[in-house]
CSV table of C-alpha atoms in Angstrom, one decimal:
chain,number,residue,atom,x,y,z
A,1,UNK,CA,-24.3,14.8,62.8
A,2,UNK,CA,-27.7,15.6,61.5
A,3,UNK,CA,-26.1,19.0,60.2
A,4,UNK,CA,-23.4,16.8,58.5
A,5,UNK,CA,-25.7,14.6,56.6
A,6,UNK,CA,-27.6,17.2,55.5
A,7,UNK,CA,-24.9,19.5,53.9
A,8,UNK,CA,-23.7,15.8,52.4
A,9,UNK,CA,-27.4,15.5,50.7
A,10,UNK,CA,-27.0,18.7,49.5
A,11,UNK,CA,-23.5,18.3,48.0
A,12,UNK,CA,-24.9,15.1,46.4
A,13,UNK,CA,-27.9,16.2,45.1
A,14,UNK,CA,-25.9,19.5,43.4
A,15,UNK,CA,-23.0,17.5,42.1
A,16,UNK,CA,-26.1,14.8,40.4
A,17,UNK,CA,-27.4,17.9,38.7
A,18,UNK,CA,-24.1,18.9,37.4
A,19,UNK,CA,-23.7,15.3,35.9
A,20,UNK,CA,-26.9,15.3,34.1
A,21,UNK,CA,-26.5,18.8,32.8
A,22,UNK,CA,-23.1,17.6,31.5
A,23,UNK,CA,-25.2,14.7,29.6
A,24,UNK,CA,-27.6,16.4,28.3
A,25,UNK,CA,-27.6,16.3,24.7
A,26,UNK,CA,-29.7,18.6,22.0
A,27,UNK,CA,-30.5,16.8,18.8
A,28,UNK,CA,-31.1,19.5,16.1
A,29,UNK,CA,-31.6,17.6,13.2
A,30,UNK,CA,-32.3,13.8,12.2
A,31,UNK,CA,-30.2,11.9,10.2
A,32,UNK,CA,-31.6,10.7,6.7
A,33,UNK,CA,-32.6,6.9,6.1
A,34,UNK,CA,-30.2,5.1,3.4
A,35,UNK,CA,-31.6,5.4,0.1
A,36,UNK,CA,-32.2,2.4,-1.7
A,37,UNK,CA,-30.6,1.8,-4.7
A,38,UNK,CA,-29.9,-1.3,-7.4
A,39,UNK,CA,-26.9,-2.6,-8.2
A,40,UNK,CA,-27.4,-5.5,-10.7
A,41,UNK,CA,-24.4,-7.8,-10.8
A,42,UNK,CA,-22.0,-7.3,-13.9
A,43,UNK,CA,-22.2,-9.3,-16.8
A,44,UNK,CA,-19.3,-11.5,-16.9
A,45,UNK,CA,-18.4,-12.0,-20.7
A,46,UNK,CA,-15.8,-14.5,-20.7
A,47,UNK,CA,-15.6,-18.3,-19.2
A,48,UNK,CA,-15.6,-19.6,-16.1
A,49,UNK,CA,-16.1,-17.0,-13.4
A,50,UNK,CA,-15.0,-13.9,-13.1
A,51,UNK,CA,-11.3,-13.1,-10.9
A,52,UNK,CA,-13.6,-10.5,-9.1
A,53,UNK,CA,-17.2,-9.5,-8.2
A,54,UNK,CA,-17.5,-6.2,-9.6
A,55,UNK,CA,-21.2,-5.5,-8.9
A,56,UNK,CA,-21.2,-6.7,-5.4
A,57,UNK,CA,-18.0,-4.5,-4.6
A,58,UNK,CA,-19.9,-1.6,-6.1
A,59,UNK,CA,-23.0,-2.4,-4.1
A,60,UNK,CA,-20.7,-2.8,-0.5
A,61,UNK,CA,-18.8,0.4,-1.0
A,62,UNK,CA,-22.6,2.1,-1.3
A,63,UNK,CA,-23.7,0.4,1.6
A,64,UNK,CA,-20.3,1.1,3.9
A,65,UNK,CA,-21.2,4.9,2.9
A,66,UNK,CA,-24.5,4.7,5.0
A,67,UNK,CA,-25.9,7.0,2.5
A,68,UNK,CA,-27.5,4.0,0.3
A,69,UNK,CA,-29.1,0.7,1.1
A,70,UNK,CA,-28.7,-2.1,-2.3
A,71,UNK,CA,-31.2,-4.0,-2.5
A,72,UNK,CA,-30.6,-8.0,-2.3
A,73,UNK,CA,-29.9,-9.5,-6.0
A,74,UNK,CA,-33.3,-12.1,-4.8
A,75,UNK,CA,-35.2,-9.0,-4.8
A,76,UNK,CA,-34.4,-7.2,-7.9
A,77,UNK,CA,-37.5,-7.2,-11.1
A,78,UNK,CA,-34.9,-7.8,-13.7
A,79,UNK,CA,-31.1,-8.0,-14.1
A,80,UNK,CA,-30.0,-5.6,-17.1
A,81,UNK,CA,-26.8,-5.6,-18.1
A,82,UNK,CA,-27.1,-2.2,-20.2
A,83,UNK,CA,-29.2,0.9,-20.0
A,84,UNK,CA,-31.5,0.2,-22.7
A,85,UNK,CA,-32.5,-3.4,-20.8
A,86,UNK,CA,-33.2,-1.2,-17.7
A,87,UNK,CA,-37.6,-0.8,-17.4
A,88,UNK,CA,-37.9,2.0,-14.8
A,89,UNK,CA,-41.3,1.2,-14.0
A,90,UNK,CA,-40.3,-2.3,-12.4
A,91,UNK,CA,-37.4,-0.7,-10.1
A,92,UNK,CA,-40.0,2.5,-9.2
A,93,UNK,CA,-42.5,0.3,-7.8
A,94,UNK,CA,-40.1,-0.8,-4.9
A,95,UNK,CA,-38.6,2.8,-4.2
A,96,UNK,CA,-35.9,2.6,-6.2
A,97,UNK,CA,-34.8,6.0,-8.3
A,98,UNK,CA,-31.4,5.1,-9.8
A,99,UNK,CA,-30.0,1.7,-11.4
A,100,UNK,CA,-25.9,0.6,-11.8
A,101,UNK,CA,-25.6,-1.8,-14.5
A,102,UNK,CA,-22.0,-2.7,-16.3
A,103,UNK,CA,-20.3,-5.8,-17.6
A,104,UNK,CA,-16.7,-6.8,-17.5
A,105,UNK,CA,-15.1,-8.2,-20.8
A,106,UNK,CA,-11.8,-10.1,-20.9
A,107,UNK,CA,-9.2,-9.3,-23.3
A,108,UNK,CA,-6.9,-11.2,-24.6
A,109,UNK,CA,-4.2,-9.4,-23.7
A,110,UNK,CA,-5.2,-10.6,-19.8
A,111,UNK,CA,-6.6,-7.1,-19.3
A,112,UNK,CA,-10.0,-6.6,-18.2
A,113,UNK,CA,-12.6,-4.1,-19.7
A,114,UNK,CA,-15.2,-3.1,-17.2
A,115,UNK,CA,-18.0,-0.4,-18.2
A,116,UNK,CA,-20.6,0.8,-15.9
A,117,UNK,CA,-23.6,2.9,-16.3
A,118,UNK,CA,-25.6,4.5,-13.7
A,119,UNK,CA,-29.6,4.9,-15.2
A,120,UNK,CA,-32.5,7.1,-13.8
A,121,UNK,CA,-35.5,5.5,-13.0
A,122,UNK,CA,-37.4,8.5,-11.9
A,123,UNK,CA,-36.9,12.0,-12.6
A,124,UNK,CA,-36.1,11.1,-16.0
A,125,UNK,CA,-37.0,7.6,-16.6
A,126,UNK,CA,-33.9,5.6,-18.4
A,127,UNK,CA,-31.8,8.3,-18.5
A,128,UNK,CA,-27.8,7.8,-17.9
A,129,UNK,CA,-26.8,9.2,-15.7
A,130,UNK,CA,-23.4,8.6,-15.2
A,131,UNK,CA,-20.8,6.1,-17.5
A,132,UNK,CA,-17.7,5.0,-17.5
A,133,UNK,CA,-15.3,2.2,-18.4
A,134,UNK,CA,-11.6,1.2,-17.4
A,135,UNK,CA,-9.3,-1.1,-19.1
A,136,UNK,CA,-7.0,-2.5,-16.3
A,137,UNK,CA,-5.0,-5.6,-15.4
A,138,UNK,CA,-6.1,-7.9,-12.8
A,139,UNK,CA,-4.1,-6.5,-9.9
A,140,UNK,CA,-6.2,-3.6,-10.7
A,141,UNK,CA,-10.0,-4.6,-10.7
A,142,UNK,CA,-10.7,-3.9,-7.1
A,143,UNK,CA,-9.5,-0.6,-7.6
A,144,UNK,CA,-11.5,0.0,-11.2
A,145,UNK,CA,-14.8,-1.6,-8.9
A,146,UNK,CA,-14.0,1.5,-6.1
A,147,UNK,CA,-13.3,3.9,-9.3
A,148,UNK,CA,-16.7,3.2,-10.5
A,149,UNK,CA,-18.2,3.6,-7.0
A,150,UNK,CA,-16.6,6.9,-6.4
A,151,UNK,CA,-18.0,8.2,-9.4
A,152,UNK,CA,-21.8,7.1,-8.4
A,153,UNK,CA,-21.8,8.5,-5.0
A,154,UNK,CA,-20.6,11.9,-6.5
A,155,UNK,CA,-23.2,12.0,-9.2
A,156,UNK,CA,-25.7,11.1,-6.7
A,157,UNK,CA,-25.0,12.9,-3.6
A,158,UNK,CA,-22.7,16.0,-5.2
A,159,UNK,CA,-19.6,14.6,-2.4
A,160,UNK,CA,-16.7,13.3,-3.7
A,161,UNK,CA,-16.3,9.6,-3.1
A,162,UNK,CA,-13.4,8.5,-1.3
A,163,UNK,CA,-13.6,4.2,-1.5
A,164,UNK,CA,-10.0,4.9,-3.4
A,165,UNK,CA,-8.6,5.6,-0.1
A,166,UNK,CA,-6.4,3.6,1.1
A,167,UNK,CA,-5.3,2.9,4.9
A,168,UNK,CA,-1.9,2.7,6.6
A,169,UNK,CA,-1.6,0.6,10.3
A,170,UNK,CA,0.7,-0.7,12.8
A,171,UNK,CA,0.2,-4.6,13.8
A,172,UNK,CA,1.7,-5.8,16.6
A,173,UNK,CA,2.5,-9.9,16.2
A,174,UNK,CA,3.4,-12.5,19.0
A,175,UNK,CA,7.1,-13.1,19.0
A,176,UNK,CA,9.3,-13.3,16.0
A,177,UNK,CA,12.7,-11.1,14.8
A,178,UNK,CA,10.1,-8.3,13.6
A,179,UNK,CA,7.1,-8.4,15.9
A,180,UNK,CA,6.0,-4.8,14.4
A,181,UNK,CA,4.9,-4.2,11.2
A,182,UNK,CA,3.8,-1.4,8.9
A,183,UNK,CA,0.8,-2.3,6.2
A,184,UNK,CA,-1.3,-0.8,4.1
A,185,UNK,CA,-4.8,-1.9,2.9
A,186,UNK,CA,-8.1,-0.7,1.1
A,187,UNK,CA,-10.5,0.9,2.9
A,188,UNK,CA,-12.3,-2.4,2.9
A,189,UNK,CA,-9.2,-4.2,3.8
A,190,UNK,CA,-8.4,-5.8,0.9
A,191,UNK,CA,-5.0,-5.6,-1.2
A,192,UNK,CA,-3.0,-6.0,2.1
A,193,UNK,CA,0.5,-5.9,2.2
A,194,UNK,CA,3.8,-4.8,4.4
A,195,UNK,CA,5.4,-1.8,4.3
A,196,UNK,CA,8.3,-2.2,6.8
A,197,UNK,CA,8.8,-4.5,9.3
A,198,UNK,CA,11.1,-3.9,12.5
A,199,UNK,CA,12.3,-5.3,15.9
A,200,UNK,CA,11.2,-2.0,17.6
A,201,UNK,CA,7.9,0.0,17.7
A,202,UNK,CA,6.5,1.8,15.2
A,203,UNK,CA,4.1,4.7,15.1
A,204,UNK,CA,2.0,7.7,13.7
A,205,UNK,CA,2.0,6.5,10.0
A,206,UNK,CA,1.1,9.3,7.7
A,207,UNK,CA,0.5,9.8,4.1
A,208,UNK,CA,1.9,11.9,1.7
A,209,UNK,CA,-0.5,14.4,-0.1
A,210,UNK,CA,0.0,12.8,-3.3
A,211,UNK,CA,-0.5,9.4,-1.5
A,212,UNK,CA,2.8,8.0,-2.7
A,213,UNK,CA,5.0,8.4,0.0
A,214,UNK,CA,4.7,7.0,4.3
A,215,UNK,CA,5.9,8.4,6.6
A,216,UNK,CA,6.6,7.1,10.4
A,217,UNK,CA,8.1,6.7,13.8
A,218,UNK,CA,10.7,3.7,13.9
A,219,UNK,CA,13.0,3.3,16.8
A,220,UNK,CA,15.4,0.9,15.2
A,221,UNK,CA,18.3,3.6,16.2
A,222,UNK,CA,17.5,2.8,20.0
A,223,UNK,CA,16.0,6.4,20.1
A,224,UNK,CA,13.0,7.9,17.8
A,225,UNK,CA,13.6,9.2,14.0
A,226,UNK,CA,11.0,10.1,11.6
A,227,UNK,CA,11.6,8.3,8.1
A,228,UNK,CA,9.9,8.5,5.1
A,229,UNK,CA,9.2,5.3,2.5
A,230,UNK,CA,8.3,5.5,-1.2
A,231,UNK,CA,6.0,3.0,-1.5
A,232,UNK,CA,6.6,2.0,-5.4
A,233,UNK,CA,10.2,1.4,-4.6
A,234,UNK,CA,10.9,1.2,-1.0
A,235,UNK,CA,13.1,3.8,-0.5
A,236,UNK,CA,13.4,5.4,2.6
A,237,UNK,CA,15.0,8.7,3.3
């Protein structure tokens, strides 16, 4: 009996130094702090207020990246609404090495002009060092906002952006004649709409490389078929 426990123990204590062996994990190298950054709020040039916060859209797509950290509007020294407003001085003195300023002008067309610029407050004190501006429709303002964003984490961090990407999901509802639906979304999760809806499952959504075209699992046919949907028309082959 004693013989029994004992080869038990053993097996015990051997199989607890195979678990934390398995565990173990070697950290190699840290993982930066977010940079802090400014991103004034845009200039809205017409009345009322504006369909769409540009600025604080900027601002969130920099934070969801983890590489940056915007400051709160409450804490910024000034809000310039061009590069030449910009005085590096009062954004250095809180750690802050790079400004995004930009306004968004109606037309009266119903378009929307937005222009952004992104100034150095460091290196080379008022300095652009990126600019840009879009003339889009109101649908399209999210989109110009994650343009814009893209185009400051590149000059900033030398990797491409990528808050243009868009997502593609399967929801699952309670009841109803099509509990399964196909959608598609921002990143963020705005600009939601349906693709397909069905009475059957649906699965493995994937784009096409050119990001017009979905293609998916329906079993509508009572047995699986891959089908693929042009999202600007709704055509599916």
């Amino acid at each position: 009996m004693k013989q029994a426990f004992r080869v038990a123990l053993g097996f015990l204590i051997l199989w607890a130094s195979v678990l934390h062996a398995e565990v173990r994990i070697e950290i190699t190298q840290g993982v930066d702090s977010a940079r802090p950054i400014g991103v004034v709020p845009f200039k809205w040039a017409g009345p009322g207020t504006p369909p769409e916060d540009i600025g604080k859209i900027v601002g969130a797509d920099l934070r969801n990246s983890g590489k940056f950290n915007p400051i709160d509007v409450a804490r910024m020294p000034q809000q310039p609404t061009s590069a030449s407003e910009v005085t590096p001085a009062a954004w250095t003195a809180l750690g802050i090495d790079a400004v995004v300023v930009g306004q968004v002008q109606p037309g009266a067309d119903g378009s929307y002009l937005i222009s952004y610029q992104l100034v150095d407050t460091s290196g080379s004190p008022g300095t652009v060092l990126a600019q840009n501006q879009y003339k889009v429709t109101k649908q399209w303002l999210r989109y110009s906002a994650h343009t814009a964003s893209d185009e400051v984490f590149e000059k900033l961090t030398g990797i491409k952006g990528a808050f243009r990407t868009r997502i593609a999901y399967v929801v699952q509802t309670n009841g109803g004649k099509f509990p399964y639906e196909l959608r598609v979304a921002d990143y963020d999760g705005y600009n939601q709409f349906t693709v397909h809806r069905s009475p059957e499952p649906l699965m493995s959504p994937a784009w096409s490389p050119d990001g017009s075209k979905l293609a998916y699992v329906t079993f509508e046919s009572g047995r699986s078929a891959l089908v693929v949907q042009t999202l600007a028309n709704g055509a599916i082959r």
